[in-house]
CSV table of C-alpha atoms in Angstrom, one decimal:
chain,number,residue,atom,x,y,z
A,570,MET,CA,34.7,13.3,16.1
A,571,VAL,CA,38.3,11.9,16.0
A,572,THR,CA,39.1,10.1,19.2
A,573,LYS,CA,42.3,8.9,20.8
A,574,LYS,CA,42.8,6.1,23.3
A,575,PHE,CA,44.1,7.0,26.7
A,576,GLN,CA,44.6,4.0,29.0
A,577,ASP,CA,41.1,2.4,29.0
A,578,ILE,CA,39.0,5.4,27.8
A,579,GLU,CA,38.4,7.1,24.5
A,580,LEU,CA,38.9,10.9,24.5
A,581,SER,CA,37.8,13.3,21.9
A,582,MET,CA,41.0,14.6,20.2
A,583,LEU,CA,39.5,18.1,20.3
A,584,GLY,CA,38.9,19.3,23.9
A,585,MET,CA,37.1,22.5,24.9
A,586,GLY,CA,39.3,24.9,26.9
A,587,ALA,CA,37.5,27.3,29.2
A,588,MET,CA,40.0,30.1,29.5
A,589,ARG,CA,38.5,32.3,26.7
A,590,LEU,CA,34.7,31.8,27.1
A,591,PRO,CA,32.3,34.3,25.7
A,592,THR,CA,31.9,37.3,28.0
A,593,VAL,CA,29.3,40.0,28.8
A,594,GLU,CA,30.4,43.4,27.4
A,595,GLY,CA,34.0,42.3,27.2
A,596,ASP,CA,34.3,41.9,31.0
A,597,TYR,CA,36.7,38.9,31.4
A,598,GLU,CA,35.2,38.0,34.8
A,599,LYS,CA,31.6,38.1,33.5
A,600,ILE,CA,31.0,34.9,31.5
A,601,ASP,CA,28.1,34.8,29.1
A,602,GLU,CA,26.5,31.7,30.6
A,603,ALA,CA,23.8,31.3,28.0
A,604,ALA,CA,26.3,31.5,25.1
A,605,THR,CA,28.7,29.1,26.9
A,606,ALA,CA,25.9,26.6,27.6
A,607,GLU,CA,24.9,26.7,23.9
A,608,MET,CA,28.5,25.9,23.0
A,609,VAL,CA,28.8,23.1,25.5
A,610,ASP,CA,25.6,21.6,24.3
A,611,TYR,CA,26.7,21.6,20.7
A,612,ALA,CA,30.1,20.2,21.7
A,613,MET,CA,28.5,17.4,23.7
A,614,LYS,CA,26.2,16.5,20.8
A,615,GLN,CA,29.1,16.5,18.3
A,616,GLY,CA,31.3,14.2,20.4
A,617,ILE,CA,33.6,16.4,22.5
A,618,ASN,CA,33.9,14.8,25.9
A,619,TYR,CA,36.9,16.6,27.4
A,620,TYR,CA,36.5,20.0,29.1
A,621,ASP,CA,39.4,21.9,30.6
A,622,THR,CA,39.4,24.8,33.1
A,623,ALA,CA,41.5,26.1,35.9
A,624,PHE,CA,41.2,27.8,39.3
A,625,GLY,CA,42.1,31.3,38.0
A,626,TYR,CA,40.4,31.3,34.6
A,627,HIS,CA,38.0,34.3,34.1
A,628,GLY,CA,38.8,35.5,37.6
A,629,GLY,CA,37.8,32.3,39.2
A,630,GLN,CA,34.4,32.2,37.4
A,631,SER,CA,35.3,29.5,34.8
A,632,GLU,CA,35.2,26.6,37.2
A,633,ILE,CA,31.8,27.8,38.6
A,634,VAL,CA,30.2,28.2,35.2
A,635,MET,CA,31.6,25.1,33.6
A,636,GLY,CA,30.6,23.0,36.6
A,637,LYS,CA,27.1,24.4,36.6
A,638,ILE,CA,26.7,23.7,32.9
A,639,LEU,CA,28.3,20.2,32.8
A,640,ASN,CA,26.4,19.0,35.9
A,641,GLN,CA,23.3,19.1,33.7
A,642,TYR,CA,24.7,16.1,31.8
A,643,PRO,CA,25.3,12.5,33.0
A,644,ARG,CA,28.6,12.4,34.8
A,645,ASP,CA,29.9,9.5,32.7
A,646,SER,CA,29.3,11.4,29.5
A,647,TYR,CA,32.3,13.8,29.8
A,648,TYR,CA,35.7,14.2,31.4
A,649,PHE,CA,36.4,17.2,33.5
A,650,ALA,CA,39.9,18.7,34.1
A,651,THR,CA,41.1,21.5,36.3
A,652,LYS,CA,44.4,22.5,38.0
A,653,PHE,CA,46.2,23.5,41.1
A,654,PRO,CA,47.1,27.2,40.7
A,655,GLY,CA,50.9,27.0,41.3
A,656,TYR,CA,51.5,30.0,39.1
A,657,ASP,CA,50.8,32.1,42.3
A,658,LEU,CA,53.4,31.2,44.9
A,659,SER,CA,51.1,32.4,47.7
A,660,ASN,CA,49.0,29.3,46.9
A,661,MET,CA,51.7,26.8,47.6
A,662,ASP,CA,50.7,26.1,51.3
A,663,LYS,CA,47.0,26.0,50.5
A,664,VAL,CA,46.7,22.9,48.4
A,665,GLU,CA,44.0,21.2,50.6
A,666,GLU,CA,42.0,24.4,51.0
A,667,ILE,CA,42.1,25.1,47.2
A,668,PHE,CA,41.3,21.5,46.2
A,669,GLU,CA,38.3,21.4,48.4
A,670,LYS,CA,37.2,24.8,47.2
A,671,GLN,CA,37.4,23.6,43.6
A,672,LEU,CA,35.2,20.6,44.3
A,673,GLU,CA,32.7,23.0,45.9
A,674,LYS,CA,32.9,25.6,43.0
A,675,THR,CA,32.4,23.0,40.3
A,676,GLY,CA,29.8,20.8,42.2
A,677,MET,CA,31.9,17.8,41.3
A,678,GLU,CA,32.6,14.8,43.5
A,679,TYR,CA,35.9,14.1,41.7
A,680,PHE,CA,38.0,15.4,38.9
A,681,ASP,CA,38.8,13.1,35.9
A,682,PHE,CA,42.0,15.0,35.2
A,683,TYR,CA,43.9,17.3,37.6
A,684,LEU,CA,47.1,19.1,36.9
A,685,PHE,CA,50.0,20.9,38.6
A,686,HIS,CA,49.4,24.2,36.8
A,687,CYS,CA,51.9,26.2,34.9
A,688,LEU,CA,55.2,24.6,35.8
A,689,SER,CA,57.9,27.3,35.4
A,690,ASP,CA,61.3,28.4,36.7
A,691,GLN,CA,59.5,30.5,39.2
A,692,ASN,CA,57.6,27.7,40.9
A,693,ILE,CA,59.7,24.5,40.3
A,694,ASP,CA,61.4,24.7,43.7
A,695,ALA,CA,58.1,25.1,45.5
A,696,TYR,CA,56.5,22.3,43.6
A,697,LEU,CA,59.3,20.0,44.6
A,698,ASP,CA,59.6,21.2,48.2
A,699,PRO,CA,58.0,18.6,50.5
A,700,LYS,CA,57.2,21.2,53.1
A,701,TYR,CA,54.2,22.3,51.0
A,702,GLY,CA,53.0,18.7,50.6
A,703,ILE,CA,51.5,19.4,47.2
A,704,TYR,CA,52.5,16.2,45.5
A,705,ASP,CA,51.7,14.1,48.6
A,706,TYR,CA,48.2,15.6,48.9
A,707,LEU,CA,47.4,15.2,45.3
A,708,MET,CA,48.5,11.6,45.3
A,709,LYS,CA,46.3,11.0,48.4
A,710,GLN,CA,43.3,12.4,46.5
A,711,LYS,CA,44.1,10.1,43.6
A,712,LYS,CA,44.2,7.1,45.9
A,713,ASN,CA,40.9,8.3,47.4
A,714,GLY,CA,39.4,8.5,43.9
A,715,ARG,CA,38.8,12.2,43.9
A,716,ILE,CA,41.5,12.6,41.2
A,717,LYS,CA,41.3,9.9,38.4
A,718,HIS,CA,44.4,11.0,36.5
A,719,LEU,CA,47.2,13.3,37.5
A,720,GLY,CA,49.2,15.5,35.1
A,721,VAL,CA,51.1,18.7,34.7
A,722,SER,CA,50.9,21.8,32.4
A,723,VAL,CA,54.3,23.2,31.4
A,724,HIS,CA,55.6,26.7,30.6
A,725,ALA,CA,59.1,25.8,31.7
A,726,ASP,CA,62.2,25.3,29.7
A,727,TYR,CA,63.6,21.9,29.0
A,728,ASP,CA,65.9,21.7,32.1
A,729,ILE,CA,63.2,22.8,34.5
A,730,PHE,CA,60.8,20.3,33.0
A,731,LYS,CA,63.3,17.5,33.3
A,732,ARG,CA,63.8,18.3,37.0
A,733,PHE,CA,60.1,17.9,37.5
A,734,LEU,CA,59.9,14.6,35.7
A,735,GLU,CA,62.9,13.2,37.5
A,736,ALA,CA,61.1,13.9,40.8
A,737,TYR,CA,57.5,13.0,39.9
A,738,GLY,CA,57.6,11.4,36.4
A,739,GLU,CA,56.6,7.9,37.4
A,740,ASP,CA,53.2,9.3,38.7
A,741,ILE,CA,52.5,11.8,36.0
A,742,GLU,CA,50.0,10.3,33.5
A,743,PHE,CA,49.7,13.1,31.0
A,744,CYS,CA,51.4,16.4,30.2
A,745,GLN,CA,50.0,19.6,28.7
A,746,LEU,CA,52.4,21.5,26.5
A,747,GLN,CA,52.2,24.7,24.4
A,748,ILE,CA,52.5,23.2,20.9
A,749,ASN,CA,51.8,24.7,17.5
A,750,TYR,CA,53.9,24.9,14.3
A,751,VAL,CA,55.7,28.0,15.6
A,752,ASP,CA,56.4,26.9,19.1
A,753,TRP,CA,57.5,23.4,17.9
A,754,LYS,CA,61.0,25.0,17.5
A,755,PHE,CA,60.5,28.5,19.1
A,756,GLN,CA,59.7,27.1,22.6
A,757,GLU,CA,61.5,23.7,22.0
A,758,ALA,CA,58.2,21.8,22.2
A,759,ASN,CA,59.9,19.2,20.0
A,760,LYS,CA,62.5,18.4,22.7
A,761,LYS,CA,59.9,18.3,25.4
A,762,VAL,CA,57.8,15.8,23.4
A,763,GLU,CA,60.9,13.6,23.0
A,764,LEU,CA,61.5,13.8,26.8
A,765,LEU,CA,57.9,12.7,27.4
A,766,LYS,CA,58.4,9.7,25.1
A,767,GLU,CA,61.2,8.5,27.3
A,768,TYR,CA,58.7,8.5,30.2
A,769,GLY,CA,55.9,7.1,28.2
A,770,ILE,CA,53.7,10.1,29.0
A,771,PRO,CA,51.1,11.1,26.4
A,772,VAL,CA,50.8,14.7,25.3
A,773,TRP,CA,48.0,17.2,25.7
A,774,VAL,CA,48.2,20.4,23.6
A,775,MET,CA,47.4,24.0,24.7
A,776,GLU,CA,47.6,27.1,22.5
A,777,PRO,CA,47.3,25.2,19.2
A,778,LEU,CA,46.5,28.5,17.5
A,779,ARG,CA,48.9,30.5,19.7
A,780,GLY,CA,46.2,32.6,21.3
A,781,GLY,CA,44.4,33.0,18.0
A,782,LYS,CA,47.5,34.3,16.1
A,783,LEU,CA,47.5,31.3,13.8
A,784,ALA,CA,43.8,31.6,13.0
A,785,THR,CA,44.8,34.2,10.5
A,786,VAL,CA,48.1,34.6,8.7
A,787,SER,CA,49.4,36.9,6.0
A,788,ASP,CA,47.9,36.6,2.5
A,789,GLU,CA,51.3,35.4,1.3
A,790,TYR,CA,51.4,32.5,3.8
A,791,ALA,CA,47.7,31.7,3.2
A,792,SER,CA,48.3,31.5,-0.5
A,793,ARG,CA,51.2,29.0,-0.1
A,794,LEU,CA,49.0,26.8,2.1
A,795,GLN,CA,46.0,27.1,-0.1
A,796,LYS,CA,47.9,25.8,-3.1
A,797,LEU,CA,48.5,22.5,-1.3
A,798,ARG,CA,45.0,22.1,0.2
A,799,PRO,CA,42.6,24.5,-1.5
A,800,GLU,CA,39.6,23.7,0.7
A,801,GLU,CA,41.4,23.8,4.0
A,802,LYS,CA,40.9,26.9,6.2
A,803,VAL,CA,43.9,28.6,7.7
A,804,PRO,CA,43.1,27.5,11.4
A,805,ALA,CA,42.6,23.9,10.3
A,806,TRP,CA,46.2,23.8,9.1
A,807,ALA,CA,47.4,24.3,12.7
A,808,PHE,CA,45.2,21.4,13.8
A,809,ARG,CA,46.3,19.2,10.9
A,810,TYR,CA,49.9,19.9,11.9
A,811,LEU,CA,49.1,18.6,15.4
A,812,GLN,CA,47.3,15.6,14.0
A,813,SER,CA,50.6,14.7,12.4
A,814,ILE,CA,52.4,14.3,15.7
A,815,PRO,CA,51.6,10.7,17.0
A,816,GLU,CA,52.4,11.4,20.6
A,817,ILE,CA,49.5,13.9,20.9
A,818,THR,CA,46.2,12.6,22.4
A,819,VAL,CA,44.1,15.8,23.2
A,820,ILE,CA,44.2,19.2,21.6
A,821,LEU,CA,42.6,21.9,23.7
A,822,SER,CA,41.2,25.0,22.0
A,823,GLY,CA,39.9,28.0,23.9
A,824,MET,CA,36.9,28.7,21.8
A,825,SER,CA,35.2,32.1,22.4
A,826,ASN,CA,32.1,31.9,20.3
A,827,PHE,CA,29.8,29.4,18.6
A,828,GLU,CA,31.3,29.9,15.1
A,829,GLN,CA,34.7,28.9,16.4
A,830,ILE,CA,33.5,25.7,18.1
A,831,LYS,CA,31.5,24.8,15.0
A,832,ASP,CA,34.5,25.3,12.7
A,833,ASN,CA,36.9,23.4,14.9
A,834,ILE,CA,34.5,20.5,15.3
A,835,GLU,CA,34.2,20.4,11.5
A,836,THR,CA,37.9,20.1,11.3
A,837,PHE,CA,38.0,17.2,13.8
A,838,GLU,CA,35.4,15.2,12.0
A,839,THR,CA,38.4,13.7,10.2
A,840,ASN,CA,42.0,12.9,11.0
A,841,GLU,CA,44.1,14.2,8.0
A,842,PRO,CA,47.8,14.5,9.0
A,843,LEU,CA,50.1,16.5,6.7
A,844,ASN,CA,52.2,14.8,4.1
A,845,GLU,CA,55.9,15.5,3.6
A,846,THR,CA,55.3,18.3,1.2
A,847,GLU,CA,52.7,20.0,3.3
A,848,MET,CA,54.8,19.5,6.5
A,849,ALA,CA,57.8,21.1,4.7
A,850,CYS,CA,55.7,24.1,3.6
A,851,ILE,CA,54.3,24.8,7.1
A,852,SER,CA,57.6,24.3,8.8
A,853,GLU,CA,59.2,26.8,6.4
A,854,ILE,CA,56.5,29.3,7.2
A,855,ALA,CA,57.1,28.7,10.9
A,856,ASP,CA,60.8,29.3,10.4
A,857,GLU,CA,60.1,32.6,8.6
A,858,MET,CA,57.7,33.7,11.4
A,859,ILE,CA,60.3,32.8,14.1
A,860,GLU,CA,62.9,35.0,12.4
A,861,MET,CA,60.7,38.0,13.2
A,862,LEU,CA,60.4,37.1,16.9
A,863,LEU,CA,62.7,37.7,19.8
A,864,PRO,CA,63.2,34.4,21.8
A,865,CYS,CA,62.7,36.0,25.2
A,866,THR,CA,62.3,33.3,27.9
A,867,SER,CA,61.1,35.8,30.7
A,868,CYS,CA,64.1,34.9,32.9
A,869,ARG,CA,63.9,38.5,34.2
A,870,TYR,CA,67.6,39.0,34.6
A,871,CYS,CA,67.1,42.2,32.5
A,872,THR,CA,64.5,43.7,34.9
A,873,GLU,CA,66.9,43.5,37.8
A,874,LYS,CA,69.4,45.7,35.9
A,875,CYS,CA,67.0,48.1,34.3
A,876,PRO,CA,67.4,51.6,35.9
A,877,LYS,CA,63.9,52.6,34.8
A,878,GLY,CA,62.3,49.5,36.2
A,879,LEU,CA,60.7,48.5,32.9
A,880,GLU,CA,58.9,45.2,32.6
A,881,ILE,CA,61.1,44.2,29.7
A,882,PRO,CA,59.7,40.6,29.2
A,883,ARG,CA,56.2,42.1,28.8
A,884,LEU,CA,57.4,44.8,26.4
A,885,LEU,CA,59.2,42.1,24.3
A,886,GLU,CA,56.0,40.0,24.4
A,887,LEU,CA,54.0,42.9,23.1
A,888,HIS,CA,56.7,43.5,20.5
A,889,ASN,CA,56.5,39.9,19.3
A,890,GLU,CA,52.8,39.9,19.1
A,891,TYR,CA,52.8,43.1,17.1
A,892,VAL,CA,55.5,41.8,14.7
A,893,PHE,CA,53.6,38.5,14.5
A,894,SER,CA,50.1,39.9,13.9
A,895,GLY,CA,50.8,43.3,12.5
A,896,ASN,CA,47.9,44.6,14.6
A,897,LYS,CA,49.0,48.1,15.7
A,898,GLU,CA,45.7,48.7,17.5
A,899,SER,CA,46.1,45.7,19.7
A,900,ALA,CA,49.7,46.5,20.5
A,901,LEU,CA,48.8,50.1,21.5
A,902,GLU,CA,46.1,48.7,23.7
A,903,GLY,CA,48.6,46.5,25.5
A,904,VAL,CA,51.1,49.4,25.8
A,905,MET,CA,48.6,51.9,27.1
A,906,ALA,CA,47.6,49.5,29.9
A,907,LEU,CA,51.1,50.0,31.3
A,908,ASP,CA,52.0,52.9,33.5
A,909,GLU,CA,53.2,55.9,31.4
A,910,ASP,CA,56.7,55.6,32.7
A,911,LYS,CA,56.9,51.9,31.9
A,912,ARG,CA,56.1,52.1,28.2
A,913,PRO,CA,58.6,51.5,25.4
A,914,ASP,CA,59.5,55.2,24.9
A,915,ALA,CA,60.7,55.2,28.6
A,916,CYS,CA,63.7,53.1,27.6
A,917,ILE,CA,66.9,55.2,27.7
A,918,GLY,CA,69.0,52.8,25.7
A,919,CYS,CA,71.6,52.2,28.4
A,920,ARG,CA,71.9,48.5,27.4
A,921,SER,CA,72.3,47.3,31.0
A,922,CYS,CA,69.7,44.7,30.2
A,923,GLU,CA,71.7,43.3,27.3
A,924,GLY,CA,74.7,42.6,29.5
A,925,VAL,CA,72.8,40.0,31.5
A,926,CYS,CA,70.5,38.6,28.8
A,927,PRO,CA,71.2,34.8,28.4
A,928,GLN,CA,69.8,34.9,24.9
A,929,GLN,CA,72.1,37.9,24.0
A,930,LEU,CA,69.1,39.8,22.6
A,931,LYS,CA,69.4,43.3,21.3
A,932,ILE,CA,66.8,44.4,23.7
A,933,SER,CA,67.2,48.2,23.6
A,934,GLU,CA,67.1,48.2,19.8
A,935,ALA,CA,64.0,46.1,19.8
A,936,ILE,CA,62.2,48.3,22.3
A,937,LYS,CA,63.3,51.5,20.5
A,938,ASP,CA,62.0,50.1,17.2
A,939,PHE,CA,58.8,49.1,18.8
A,940,ALA,CA,58.3,52.6,20.2
A,941,GLU,CA,58.9,54.1,16.8
A,942,LYS,CA,56.4,51.8,15.1
A,943,LEU,CA,53.7,52.7,17.6
A,944,LYS,CA,53.8,56.4,16.9
């Protein structure tokens, strides 16, 4: 197992994410504990020593199950990470209550790594507001030894991220970013990594396979990659890309079955960064993929103007995933989960959304095209 140095400890470069654990009959809140335990046992034996969960994963069950499983191993044989659920603004005045609950749920006496979760434009003000005392409380727990290392996971744009670091950067020890060869440019991960370099903060990666979308690519893309590394599997290309970025310390993968964890561990038996030719090829493929996507940032200005009350960011997300994967069945499933009057064909094409879109997206055209493709 490839490892990376973080301060005075060695971390496995591949970490096990616990957001997409195996489930019982597809019920997200019912984790298959036996299958998960088998995966963790294999991971431990193969050298993975970093395990990442969060308060809300699997409807709150992930912390419980991961704590139950990991507590069967010596406490110094792994590093455990979880997060304060700031994605829900109703939690902001409950930091002490939630932190104590997390210790109880996991059966842990301390957390090796703890994060401000899901920094975004929606919660930045609350995170920075001293009246909630989130920063002060977490720093107190660090002083008390119940948090060993404090970090942040980021879904914010560059400017929001910079505000957070200007306030708390000197105490942030690591940062979790969504990085893969598509989002390196699409979500400006490249700029965020450069910002972290200024602060000397190492990078953790989430969504290395972009929710599984980079685990399989079109035959045309796969062929171009295979010509350069005939024996390398498609998912491994995404990991090799990340191994090529020196600022990255840990790469988290939300593995849902034993086959996935076995394949990923096999990849991380070696560190094989891409050479210039390979990097140019995969960057070119990423650029071609990005051209198909709409760069919606979910600012929600559009939803305020929509006379039909459509959840436009969600519709564009489904549109992008359909364009990206070509999976009509999955797209239909996402659309059918919406109320009937909130689906793509409810758009009246008034273009009110386009008048306030900072990205100047042709939203009505995209939604109309999406509706047509789903027929």
